[in-house]
XYZ file of C-alpha atoms in Angstrom:
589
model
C 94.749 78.511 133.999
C 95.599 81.502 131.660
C 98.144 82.584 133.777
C 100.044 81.739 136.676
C 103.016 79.135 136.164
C 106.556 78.032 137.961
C 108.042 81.586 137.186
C 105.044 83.438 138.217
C 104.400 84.559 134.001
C 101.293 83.931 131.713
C 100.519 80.700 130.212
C 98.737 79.433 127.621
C 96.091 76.480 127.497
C 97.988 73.534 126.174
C 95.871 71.018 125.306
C 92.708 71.517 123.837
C 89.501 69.466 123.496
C 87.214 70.199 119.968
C 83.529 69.483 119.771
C 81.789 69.492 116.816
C 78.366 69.752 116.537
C 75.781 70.386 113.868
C 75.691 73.724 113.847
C 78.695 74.389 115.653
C 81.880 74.049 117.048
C 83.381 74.235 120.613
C 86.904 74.937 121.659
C 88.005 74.443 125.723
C 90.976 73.684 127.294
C 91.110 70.023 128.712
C 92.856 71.621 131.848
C 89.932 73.981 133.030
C 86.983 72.705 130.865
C 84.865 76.571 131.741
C 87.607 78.004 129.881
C 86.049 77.587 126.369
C 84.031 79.336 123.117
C 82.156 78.259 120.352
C 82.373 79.197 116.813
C 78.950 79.266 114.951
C 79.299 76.997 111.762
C 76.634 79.244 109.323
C 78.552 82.794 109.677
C 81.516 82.289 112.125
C 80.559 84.438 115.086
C 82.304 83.825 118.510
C 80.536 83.381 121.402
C 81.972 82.220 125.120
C 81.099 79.320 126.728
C 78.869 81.495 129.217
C 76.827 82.743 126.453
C 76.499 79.550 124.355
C 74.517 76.307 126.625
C 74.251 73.194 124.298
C 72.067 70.046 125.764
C 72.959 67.684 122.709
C 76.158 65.751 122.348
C 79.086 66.282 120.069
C 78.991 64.460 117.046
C 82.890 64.098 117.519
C 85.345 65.114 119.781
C 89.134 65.214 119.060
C 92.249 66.717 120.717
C 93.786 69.959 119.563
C 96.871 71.574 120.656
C 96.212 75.243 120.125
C 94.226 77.825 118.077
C 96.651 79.770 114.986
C 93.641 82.302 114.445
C 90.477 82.941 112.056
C 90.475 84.292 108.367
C 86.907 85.630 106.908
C 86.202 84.851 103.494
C 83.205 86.033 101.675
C 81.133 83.482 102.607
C 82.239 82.353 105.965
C 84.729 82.362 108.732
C 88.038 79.413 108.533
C 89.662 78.525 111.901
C 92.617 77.470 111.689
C 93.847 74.731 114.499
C 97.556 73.093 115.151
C 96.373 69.236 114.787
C 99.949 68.036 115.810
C 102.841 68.927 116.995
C 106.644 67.898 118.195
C 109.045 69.531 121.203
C 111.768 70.719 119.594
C 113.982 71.694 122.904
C 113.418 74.129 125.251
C 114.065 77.707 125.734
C 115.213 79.508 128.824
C 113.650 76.229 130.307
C 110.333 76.452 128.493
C 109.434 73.995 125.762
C 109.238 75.012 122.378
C 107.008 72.946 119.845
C 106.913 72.855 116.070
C 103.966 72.741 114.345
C 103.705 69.181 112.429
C 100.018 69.938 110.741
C 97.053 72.244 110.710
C 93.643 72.463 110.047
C 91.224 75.057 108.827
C 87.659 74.555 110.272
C 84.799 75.446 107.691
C 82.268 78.271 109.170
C 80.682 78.674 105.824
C 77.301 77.208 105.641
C 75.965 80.345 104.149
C 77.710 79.617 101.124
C 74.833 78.526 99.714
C 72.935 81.778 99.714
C 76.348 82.919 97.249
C 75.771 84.061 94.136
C 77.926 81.305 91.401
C 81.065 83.988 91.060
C 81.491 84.195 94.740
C 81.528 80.339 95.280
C 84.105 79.866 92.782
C 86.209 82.669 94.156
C 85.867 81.164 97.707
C 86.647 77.731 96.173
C 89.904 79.246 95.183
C 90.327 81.045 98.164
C 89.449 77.398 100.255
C 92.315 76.021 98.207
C 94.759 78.566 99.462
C 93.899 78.116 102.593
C 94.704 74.153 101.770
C 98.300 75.546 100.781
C 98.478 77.379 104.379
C 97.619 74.215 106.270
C 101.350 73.256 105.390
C 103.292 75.856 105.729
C 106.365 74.780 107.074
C 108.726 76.289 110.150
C 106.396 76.931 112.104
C 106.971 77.565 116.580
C 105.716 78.150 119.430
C 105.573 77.800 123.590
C 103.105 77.519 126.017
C 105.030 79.492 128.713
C 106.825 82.404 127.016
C 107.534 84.359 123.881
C 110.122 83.315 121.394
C 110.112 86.014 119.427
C 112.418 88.497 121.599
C 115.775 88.450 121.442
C 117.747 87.425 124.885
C 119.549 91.358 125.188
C 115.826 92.832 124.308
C 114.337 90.336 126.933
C 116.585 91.787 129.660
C 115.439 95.352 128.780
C 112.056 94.859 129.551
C 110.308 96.299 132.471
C 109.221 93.967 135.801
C 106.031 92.257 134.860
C 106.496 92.482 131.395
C 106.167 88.549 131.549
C 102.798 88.501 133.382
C 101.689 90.214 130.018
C 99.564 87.574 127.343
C 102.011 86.397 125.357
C 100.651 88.178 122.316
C 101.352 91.347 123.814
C 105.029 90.482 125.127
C 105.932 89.406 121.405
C 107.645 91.180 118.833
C 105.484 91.768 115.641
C 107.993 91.799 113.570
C 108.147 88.105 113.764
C 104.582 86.604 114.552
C 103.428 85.177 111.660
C 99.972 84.594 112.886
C 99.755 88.107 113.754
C 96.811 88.977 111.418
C 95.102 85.588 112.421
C 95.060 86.428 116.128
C 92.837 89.490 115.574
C 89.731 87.703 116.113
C 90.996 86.372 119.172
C 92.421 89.101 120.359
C 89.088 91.202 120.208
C 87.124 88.832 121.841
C 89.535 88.747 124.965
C 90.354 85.061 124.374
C 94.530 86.392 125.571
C 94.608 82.237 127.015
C 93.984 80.607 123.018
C 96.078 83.668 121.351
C 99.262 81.503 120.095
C 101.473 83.788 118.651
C 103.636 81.678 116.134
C 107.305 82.151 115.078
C 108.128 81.113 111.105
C 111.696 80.369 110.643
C 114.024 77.943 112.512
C 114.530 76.628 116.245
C 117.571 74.331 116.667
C 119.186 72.948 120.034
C 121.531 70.390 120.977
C 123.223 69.659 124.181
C 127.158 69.826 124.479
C 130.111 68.809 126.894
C 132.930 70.974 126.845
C 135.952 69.647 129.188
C 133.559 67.745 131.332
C 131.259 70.323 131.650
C 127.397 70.579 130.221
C 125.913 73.468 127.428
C 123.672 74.081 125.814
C 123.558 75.579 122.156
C 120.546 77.018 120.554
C 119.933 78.418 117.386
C 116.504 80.867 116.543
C 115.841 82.380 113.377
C 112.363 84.421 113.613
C 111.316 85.401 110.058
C 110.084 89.100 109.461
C 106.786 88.667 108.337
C 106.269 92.492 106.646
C 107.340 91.281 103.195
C 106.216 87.722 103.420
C 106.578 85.812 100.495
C 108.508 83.305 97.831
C 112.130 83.719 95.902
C 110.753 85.050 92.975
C 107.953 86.871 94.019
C 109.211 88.765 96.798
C 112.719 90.486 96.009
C 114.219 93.212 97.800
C 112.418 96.081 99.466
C 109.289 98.241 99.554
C 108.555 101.945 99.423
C 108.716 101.611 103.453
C 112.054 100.079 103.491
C 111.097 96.466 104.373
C 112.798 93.715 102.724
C 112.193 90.394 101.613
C 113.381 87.334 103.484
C 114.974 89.176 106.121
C 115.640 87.500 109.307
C 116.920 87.500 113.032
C 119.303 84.393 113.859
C 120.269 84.300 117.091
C 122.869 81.653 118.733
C 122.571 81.347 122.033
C 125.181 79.263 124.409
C 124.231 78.271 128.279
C 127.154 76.885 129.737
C 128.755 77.483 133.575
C 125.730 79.347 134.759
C 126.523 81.869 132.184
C 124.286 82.371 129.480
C 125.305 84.484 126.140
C 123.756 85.333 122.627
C 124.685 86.635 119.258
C 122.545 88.215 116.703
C 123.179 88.407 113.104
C 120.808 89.206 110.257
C 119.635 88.734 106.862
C 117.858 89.986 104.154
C 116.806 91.047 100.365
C 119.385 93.854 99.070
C 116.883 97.091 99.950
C 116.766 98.488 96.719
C 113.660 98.269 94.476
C 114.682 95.350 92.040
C 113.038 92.222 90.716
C 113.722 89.161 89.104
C 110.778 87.629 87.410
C 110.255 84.291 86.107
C 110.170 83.623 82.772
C 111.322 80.030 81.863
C 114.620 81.048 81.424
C 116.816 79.332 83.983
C 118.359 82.505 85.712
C 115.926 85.295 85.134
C 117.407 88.511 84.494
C 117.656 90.774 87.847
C 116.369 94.835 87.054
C 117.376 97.126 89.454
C 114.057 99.806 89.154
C 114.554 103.529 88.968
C 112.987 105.345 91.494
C 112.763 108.780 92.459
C 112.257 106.924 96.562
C 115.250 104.744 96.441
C 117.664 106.406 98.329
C 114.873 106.981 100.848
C 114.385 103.633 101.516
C 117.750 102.515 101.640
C 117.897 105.282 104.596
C 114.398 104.575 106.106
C 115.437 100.283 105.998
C 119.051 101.255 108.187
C 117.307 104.006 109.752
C 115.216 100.695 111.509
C 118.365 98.429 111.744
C 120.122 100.939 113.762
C 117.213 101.550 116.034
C 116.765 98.353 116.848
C 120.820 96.826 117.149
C 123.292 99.355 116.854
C 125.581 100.269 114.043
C 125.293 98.088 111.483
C 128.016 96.138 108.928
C 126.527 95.564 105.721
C 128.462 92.351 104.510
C 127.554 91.653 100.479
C 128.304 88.130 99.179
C 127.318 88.623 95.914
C 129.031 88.557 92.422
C 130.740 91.712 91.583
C 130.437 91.232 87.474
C 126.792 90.284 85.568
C 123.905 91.189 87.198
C 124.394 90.622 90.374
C 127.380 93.193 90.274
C 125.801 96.100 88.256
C 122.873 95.504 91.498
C 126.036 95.278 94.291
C 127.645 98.622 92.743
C 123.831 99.755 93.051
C 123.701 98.457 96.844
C 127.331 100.147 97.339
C 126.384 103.808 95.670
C 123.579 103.812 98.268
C 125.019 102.782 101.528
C 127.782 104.919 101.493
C 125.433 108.005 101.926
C 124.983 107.083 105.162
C 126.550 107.098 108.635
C 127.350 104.755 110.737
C 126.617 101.809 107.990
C 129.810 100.032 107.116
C 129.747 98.530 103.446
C 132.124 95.191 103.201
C 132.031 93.454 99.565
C 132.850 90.001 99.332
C 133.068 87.962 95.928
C 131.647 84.429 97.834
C 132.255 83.022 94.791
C 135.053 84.157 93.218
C 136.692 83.497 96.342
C 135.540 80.490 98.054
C 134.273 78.741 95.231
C 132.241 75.774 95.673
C 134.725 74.135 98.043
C 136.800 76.258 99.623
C 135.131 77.271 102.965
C 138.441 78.508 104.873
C 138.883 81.035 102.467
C 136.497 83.164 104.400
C 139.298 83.603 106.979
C 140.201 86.503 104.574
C 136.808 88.351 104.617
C 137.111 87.606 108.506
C 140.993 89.456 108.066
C 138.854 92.116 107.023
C 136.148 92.346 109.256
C 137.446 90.971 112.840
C 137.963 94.607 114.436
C 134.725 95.678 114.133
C 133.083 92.562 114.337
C 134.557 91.795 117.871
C 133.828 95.384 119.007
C 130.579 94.857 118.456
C 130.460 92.105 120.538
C 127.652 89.496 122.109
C 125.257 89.616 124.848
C 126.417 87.854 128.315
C 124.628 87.543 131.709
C 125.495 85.909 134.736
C 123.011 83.325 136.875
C 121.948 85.934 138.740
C 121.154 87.875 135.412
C 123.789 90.537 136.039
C 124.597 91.820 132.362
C 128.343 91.342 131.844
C 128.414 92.408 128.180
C 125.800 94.023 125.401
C 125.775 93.438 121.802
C 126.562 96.812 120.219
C 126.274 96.218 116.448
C 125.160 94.171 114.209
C 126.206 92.155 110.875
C 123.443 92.043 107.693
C 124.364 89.770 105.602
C 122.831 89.115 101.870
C 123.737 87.308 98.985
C 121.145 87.222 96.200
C 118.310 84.934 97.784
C 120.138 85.839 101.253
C 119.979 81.365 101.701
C 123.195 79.854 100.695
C 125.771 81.449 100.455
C 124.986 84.090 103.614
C 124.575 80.743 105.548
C 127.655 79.011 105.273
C 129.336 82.966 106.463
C 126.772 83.539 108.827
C 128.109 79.622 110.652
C 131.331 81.101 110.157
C 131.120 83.979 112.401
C 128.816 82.673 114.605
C 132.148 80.066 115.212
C 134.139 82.985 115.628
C 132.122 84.536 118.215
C 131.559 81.195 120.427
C 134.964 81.068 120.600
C 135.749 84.150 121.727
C 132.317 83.602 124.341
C 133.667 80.479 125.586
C 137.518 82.454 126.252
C 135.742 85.193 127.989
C 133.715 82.590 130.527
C 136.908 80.521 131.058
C 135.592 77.364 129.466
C 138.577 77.686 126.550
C 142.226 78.897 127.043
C 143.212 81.584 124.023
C 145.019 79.121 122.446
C 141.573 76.669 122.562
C 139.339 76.900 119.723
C 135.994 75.027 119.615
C 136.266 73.777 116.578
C 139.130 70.981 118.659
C 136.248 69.276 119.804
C 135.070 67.656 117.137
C 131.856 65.457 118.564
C 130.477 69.400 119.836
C 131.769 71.000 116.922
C 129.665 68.806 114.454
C 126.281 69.126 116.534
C 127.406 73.268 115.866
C 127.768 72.533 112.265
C 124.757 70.114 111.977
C 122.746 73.401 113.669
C 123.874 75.474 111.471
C 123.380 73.265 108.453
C 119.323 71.833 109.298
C 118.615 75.779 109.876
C 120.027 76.636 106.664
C 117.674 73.592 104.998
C 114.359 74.908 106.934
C 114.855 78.669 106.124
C 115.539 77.377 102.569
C 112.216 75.385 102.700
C 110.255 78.508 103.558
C 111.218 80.935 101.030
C 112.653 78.415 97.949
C 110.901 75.718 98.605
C 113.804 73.308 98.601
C 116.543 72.379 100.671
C 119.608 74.907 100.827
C 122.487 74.723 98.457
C 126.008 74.457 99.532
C 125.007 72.748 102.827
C 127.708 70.834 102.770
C 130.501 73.821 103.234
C 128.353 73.768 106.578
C 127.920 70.551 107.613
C 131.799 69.046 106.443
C 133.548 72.716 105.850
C 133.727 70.931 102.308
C 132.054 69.611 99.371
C 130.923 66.133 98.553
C 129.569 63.792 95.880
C 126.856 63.294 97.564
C 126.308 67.254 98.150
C 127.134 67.863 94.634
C 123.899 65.415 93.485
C 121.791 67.226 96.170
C 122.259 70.075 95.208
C 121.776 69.726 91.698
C 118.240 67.918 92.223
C 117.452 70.921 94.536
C 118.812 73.987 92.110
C 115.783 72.096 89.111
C 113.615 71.756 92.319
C 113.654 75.127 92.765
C 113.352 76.202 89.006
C 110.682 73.875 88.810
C 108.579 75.990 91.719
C 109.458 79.511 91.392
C 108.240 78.927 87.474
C 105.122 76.421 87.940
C 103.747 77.237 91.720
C 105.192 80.103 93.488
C 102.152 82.397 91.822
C 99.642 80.016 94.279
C 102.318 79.805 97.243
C 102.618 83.872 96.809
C 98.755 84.124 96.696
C 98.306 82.093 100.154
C 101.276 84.191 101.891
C 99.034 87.561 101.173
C 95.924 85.719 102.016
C 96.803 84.873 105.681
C 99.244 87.703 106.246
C 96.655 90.168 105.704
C 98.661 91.788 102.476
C 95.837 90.904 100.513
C 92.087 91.966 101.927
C 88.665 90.338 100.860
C 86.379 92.356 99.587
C 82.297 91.003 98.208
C 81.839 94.277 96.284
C 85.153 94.219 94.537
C 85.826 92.643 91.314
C 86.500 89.035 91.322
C 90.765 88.819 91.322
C 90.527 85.356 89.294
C 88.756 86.421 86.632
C 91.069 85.913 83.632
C 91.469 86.656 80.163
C 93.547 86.462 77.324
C 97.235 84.346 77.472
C 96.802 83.878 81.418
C 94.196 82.126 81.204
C 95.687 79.032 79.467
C 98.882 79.309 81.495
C 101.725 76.876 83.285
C 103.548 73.960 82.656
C 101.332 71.558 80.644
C 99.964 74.097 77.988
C 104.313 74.824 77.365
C 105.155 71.420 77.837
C 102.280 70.099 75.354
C 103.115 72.928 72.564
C 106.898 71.967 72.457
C 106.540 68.075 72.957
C 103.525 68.293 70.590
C 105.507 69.694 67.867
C 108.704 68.506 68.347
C 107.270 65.135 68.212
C 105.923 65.421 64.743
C 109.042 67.071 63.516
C 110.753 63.841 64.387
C 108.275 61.683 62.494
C 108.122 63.744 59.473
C 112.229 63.454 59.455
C 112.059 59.820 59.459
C 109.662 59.698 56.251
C 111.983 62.921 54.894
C 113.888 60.846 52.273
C 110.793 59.214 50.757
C 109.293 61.799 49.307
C 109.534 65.395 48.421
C 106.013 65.657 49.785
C 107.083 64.101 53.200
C 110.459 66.685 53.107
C 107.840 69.602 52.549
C 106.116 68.635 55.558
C 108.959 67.788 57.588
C 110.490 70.883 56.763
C 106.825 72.721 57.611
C 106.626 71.045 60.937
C 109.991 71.829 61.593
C 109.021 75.752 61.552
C 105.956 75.047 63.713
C 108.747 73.722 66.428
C 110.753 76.619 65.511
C 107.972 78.942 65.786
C 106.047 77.459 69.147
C 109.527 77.748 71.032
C 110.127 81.224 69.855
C 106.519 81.876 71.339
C 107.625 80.149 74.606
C 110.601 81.653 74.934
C 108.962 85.152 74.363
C 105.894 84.871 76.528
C 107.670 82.776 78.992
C 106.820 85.305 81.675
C 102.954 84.647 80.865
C 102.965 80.967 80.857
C 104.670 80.952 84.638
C 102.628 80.657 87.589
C 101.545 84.498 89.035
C 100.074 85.506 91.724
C 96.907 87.399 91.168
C 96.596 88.560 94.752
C 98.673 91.579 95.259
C 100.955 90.888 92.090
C 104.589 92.456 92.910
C 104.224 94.711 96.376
């Protein structure tokens, strides 16, 4: 059934049955077999199971568990299927899976007819897609939308619920959202799986004898999609990079409460491109808009939660100061935008996680009037979230998790006074088997959300996890900090190219020019032409300098391979930016 479930709201097939045939395939739900269509393999076209009658047998059948969307190449339609999948807990009683693997399904025979420049271009295209397939984070439910806030949820008009689940989502956060078009047009509301990147955490407590629940969401904004290095603060409309909605959410006593906090890229126009070097330098970039879309990005924030507490964690000297004094100038233009700076690392160091009791010194007044969402079981609203915290460091990851767990502590306690599960003088943090399922939350979302933009595991997880740093955390995140240099230098260009692909950033055009066409230094770019050139030379330097003393001949040479070293690593160094992987997409947006 596409709708029509325990609470009387829309539902989506669950299970799905895929045929494939010669010259197509067919997609119904195991549940109600008529509830179907078929995707023709030579051009992609949809058809319903009404329209399409087939006599001959599948050539294979296997079980799917939902349809993410379609993407049209320029030879062919890809549908993209969830292969696998995992429950991950439930929300408001609904499950909530993540996505273990995808698949795209090839509706491209007319390939053939291509001319030789548009097969290689879809080749490369095919091979993004490949990169999609494992894009990581990914969520969903059968029975409701995850991607609305518990205080927004409440807002919402009788029968909003009954809506496809589609339309009850917020777009901000459905990363499928220009996948589902297809779908969407051709009235298929019951295969329409609107997925949520970022994290979904739960684990089940017992506070003095008494069972909770606490859950942790993060839904990534998906209107400046992309990697660390490619995708850096805002655009000319005010959205910014990796900038995302965490809520924590505690059901305990028949209560049921939520806090918000977010995060995301400073929102000034800056970048920080690769370019070998270990820490690329960050450049703030004039612009005559910027203090437009510093206003038009809080103009948003405030519209959607309230006043708003800008909380800055980065450095105040180097680069990342001269960009916080930027960030500072700006904010203060406006109203009703608090700016708090705070030196994470000048003050807490790599270790010393209680010394944000001093930022929270700082902040606790308006951070407590602001408040948290609360309803009763009979959904009475006791209290409303009337503010909200943005928090940012430079890649808005490490450092703006561990103080984003901090708070959140903060707040539970105060939640758990105000239900009469704690005492004042109680704090959470007492019970220490609860206390480390909140930190372990805390910690595994900071990893995932990591994962998705970085590409590694988060630094500083430990300050989470322990409220400390070990050995073990030390090695960890060292392997993880030359992880990441490794990727945002060598891969993020393809990872960035795939993003703009499926998020509709980037749009396919046959009579355009070819975007992979290259020329000059590109073309012979990445790690192994750099890593030959040095290891190349370098290695007959040091062979020439063990024959040196035999010879003036062999010092000659020694000495002349010794400038070729000297010269290929100058010509590294200063085309560093060239021989890093770019995306050719959409470039810098």
């Amino acid at each position: 059934m596409e709708s029509g479930s325990s609470s009387g709201g829309f539902r989506l097939h669950e299970e799905l049955e895929l045929q494939e045939f010669q010259d197509k395939f067919v997609i119904r739900s195991k549940e109600s077999p008529s509830d179907g269509f078929s995707i023709g393999r030579r051009e992609g076209n949809i058809e319903s199971l009404a329209e399409d009658a087939s006599s001959t047998s599948p050539s294979k059948t296997t079980t799917i568990y939902g349809v993410v969307g379609t993407i049209r190449l320029l030879a062919g339609n890809y549908v993209l299927v969830i292969t696998s999948r995992e429950e991950a807990g439930t929300f408001l009683g609904f499950p909530v899976y993540r996505v273990n693997s995808m698949k795209f399904l090839p509706c491209n025979d007319a390939l053939k007819l291509s001319t030789c420049q548009e097969k290689r271009d879809e080749a490369y295209f095919m091979a993004l897609l490949k990169t999609v397939e494992s894009t990581p984070g990914l969520y969903y439910s059968y029975g409701t939308d995850i991607t609305l806030n518990l205080q927004r949820r409440h807002r919402l008009m009788d029968g909003w619920m009954t809506k496809p689940i589609w339309k009850q989502a917020d777009p901000r956060f459905v990363w499928n959202k220009n996948l589902m078009v297809e779908l969407i047009e051709c009235k298929l509301d019951g295969f329409a799986i609107p997925l949520l990147q970022g994290s979904f955490q739960a684990a089940p407590l017992e506070l003095k004898g008494l069972p909770a629940t606490i859950t942790l969401i993060s839904r990534r904004c998906t209107r400046r999609l992309g990697t660390r290095m490619w995708r850096r603060g805002a655009n000319l409309e005010g959205d910014t990079a990796n900038f995302i909605e965490t809520e924590q959410i505690l059901e305990a006593e028949s209560f049921k409460s939520s806090l918000l906090q977010i995060r995301g890229s400073i929102p000034l126009l800056w970048e920080q491109i690769v370019d070998l070097s270990y820490k690329p330098r960050l450049r703030v970039i004039n612009h005559e808009e910027t203090s437009k879309v510093v206003e038009r990005h809080f103009h948003d924030l405030s519209q959607r939660y309230g006043e708003t507490m800008v909380l800055d964690l980065t450095d105040r000297h180097g680069d990342e100061g001269q960009l916080g004094a930027a960030y500072a100038s700006e904010v203060e233009k406006l109203p009703n935008v608090r700016y708090v700076s705070f030196d994470f690392h000048h003050i807490c160091g790599s270790s010393n996680f209680e010394n944000l009791e001093v930022l929270y010194e700082e902040i606790s007044e308006d951070f407590e009037k602001q408040g948290y969402f609360l309803v009763d079981a009979e959904g009475t609203i006791l209290e409303e979230q009337k503010g909200i915290i943005r928090a940012n460091c430079i890649d808005c990851l490490d450092r703006t998790n561990v103080t984003q767990s901090f708070l959140a502590q903060k707040s539970l306690n105060i939640q758990l006074r105000r239900i009469g599960v704690l005492v004042p003088t109680e704090s959470f943090s007492t019970f220490s088997d609860n206390y480390g399922k909140f930190r372990t939350l805390w910690a595994e979302q900071g990893d995932e959300l990591s994962l998705e933009y970085a590409g590694t595991h988060a630094l500083k997880g430990d300050l989470v996890r322990y409220g400390r740093q070990t050995v073990v955390g030390m090695i960890r995140d060292g392997m993880s900090a030359l992880s990441r240099y490794y990727l945002n230098n060598f891969q993020d260009g393809i990872r960035q190219d795939a993003i703009d692909l499926v998020s509709g950033h980037y749009t396919i055009n046959r009579n355009g020019a070819s975007p992979f066409q290259l020329n000059g230094f590109e073309s012979i770019s990445y790690l192994p032409v750099a890593s030959a050139l040095l290891v190349g030379t370098l290695t007959a330097t040091t062979l020439s300098l063990q024959q040196a003393g035999r010879s003036a001949q062999q010092f000659i040479s020694s000495a002349l391979w010794a400038g070729v070293a000297a010269g290929v690593m100058a010509m590294v160094k200063a085309n560093g930016r060239q021989l890093c992987s770019r995306p050719r997409l959409c470039g810098l947006l």
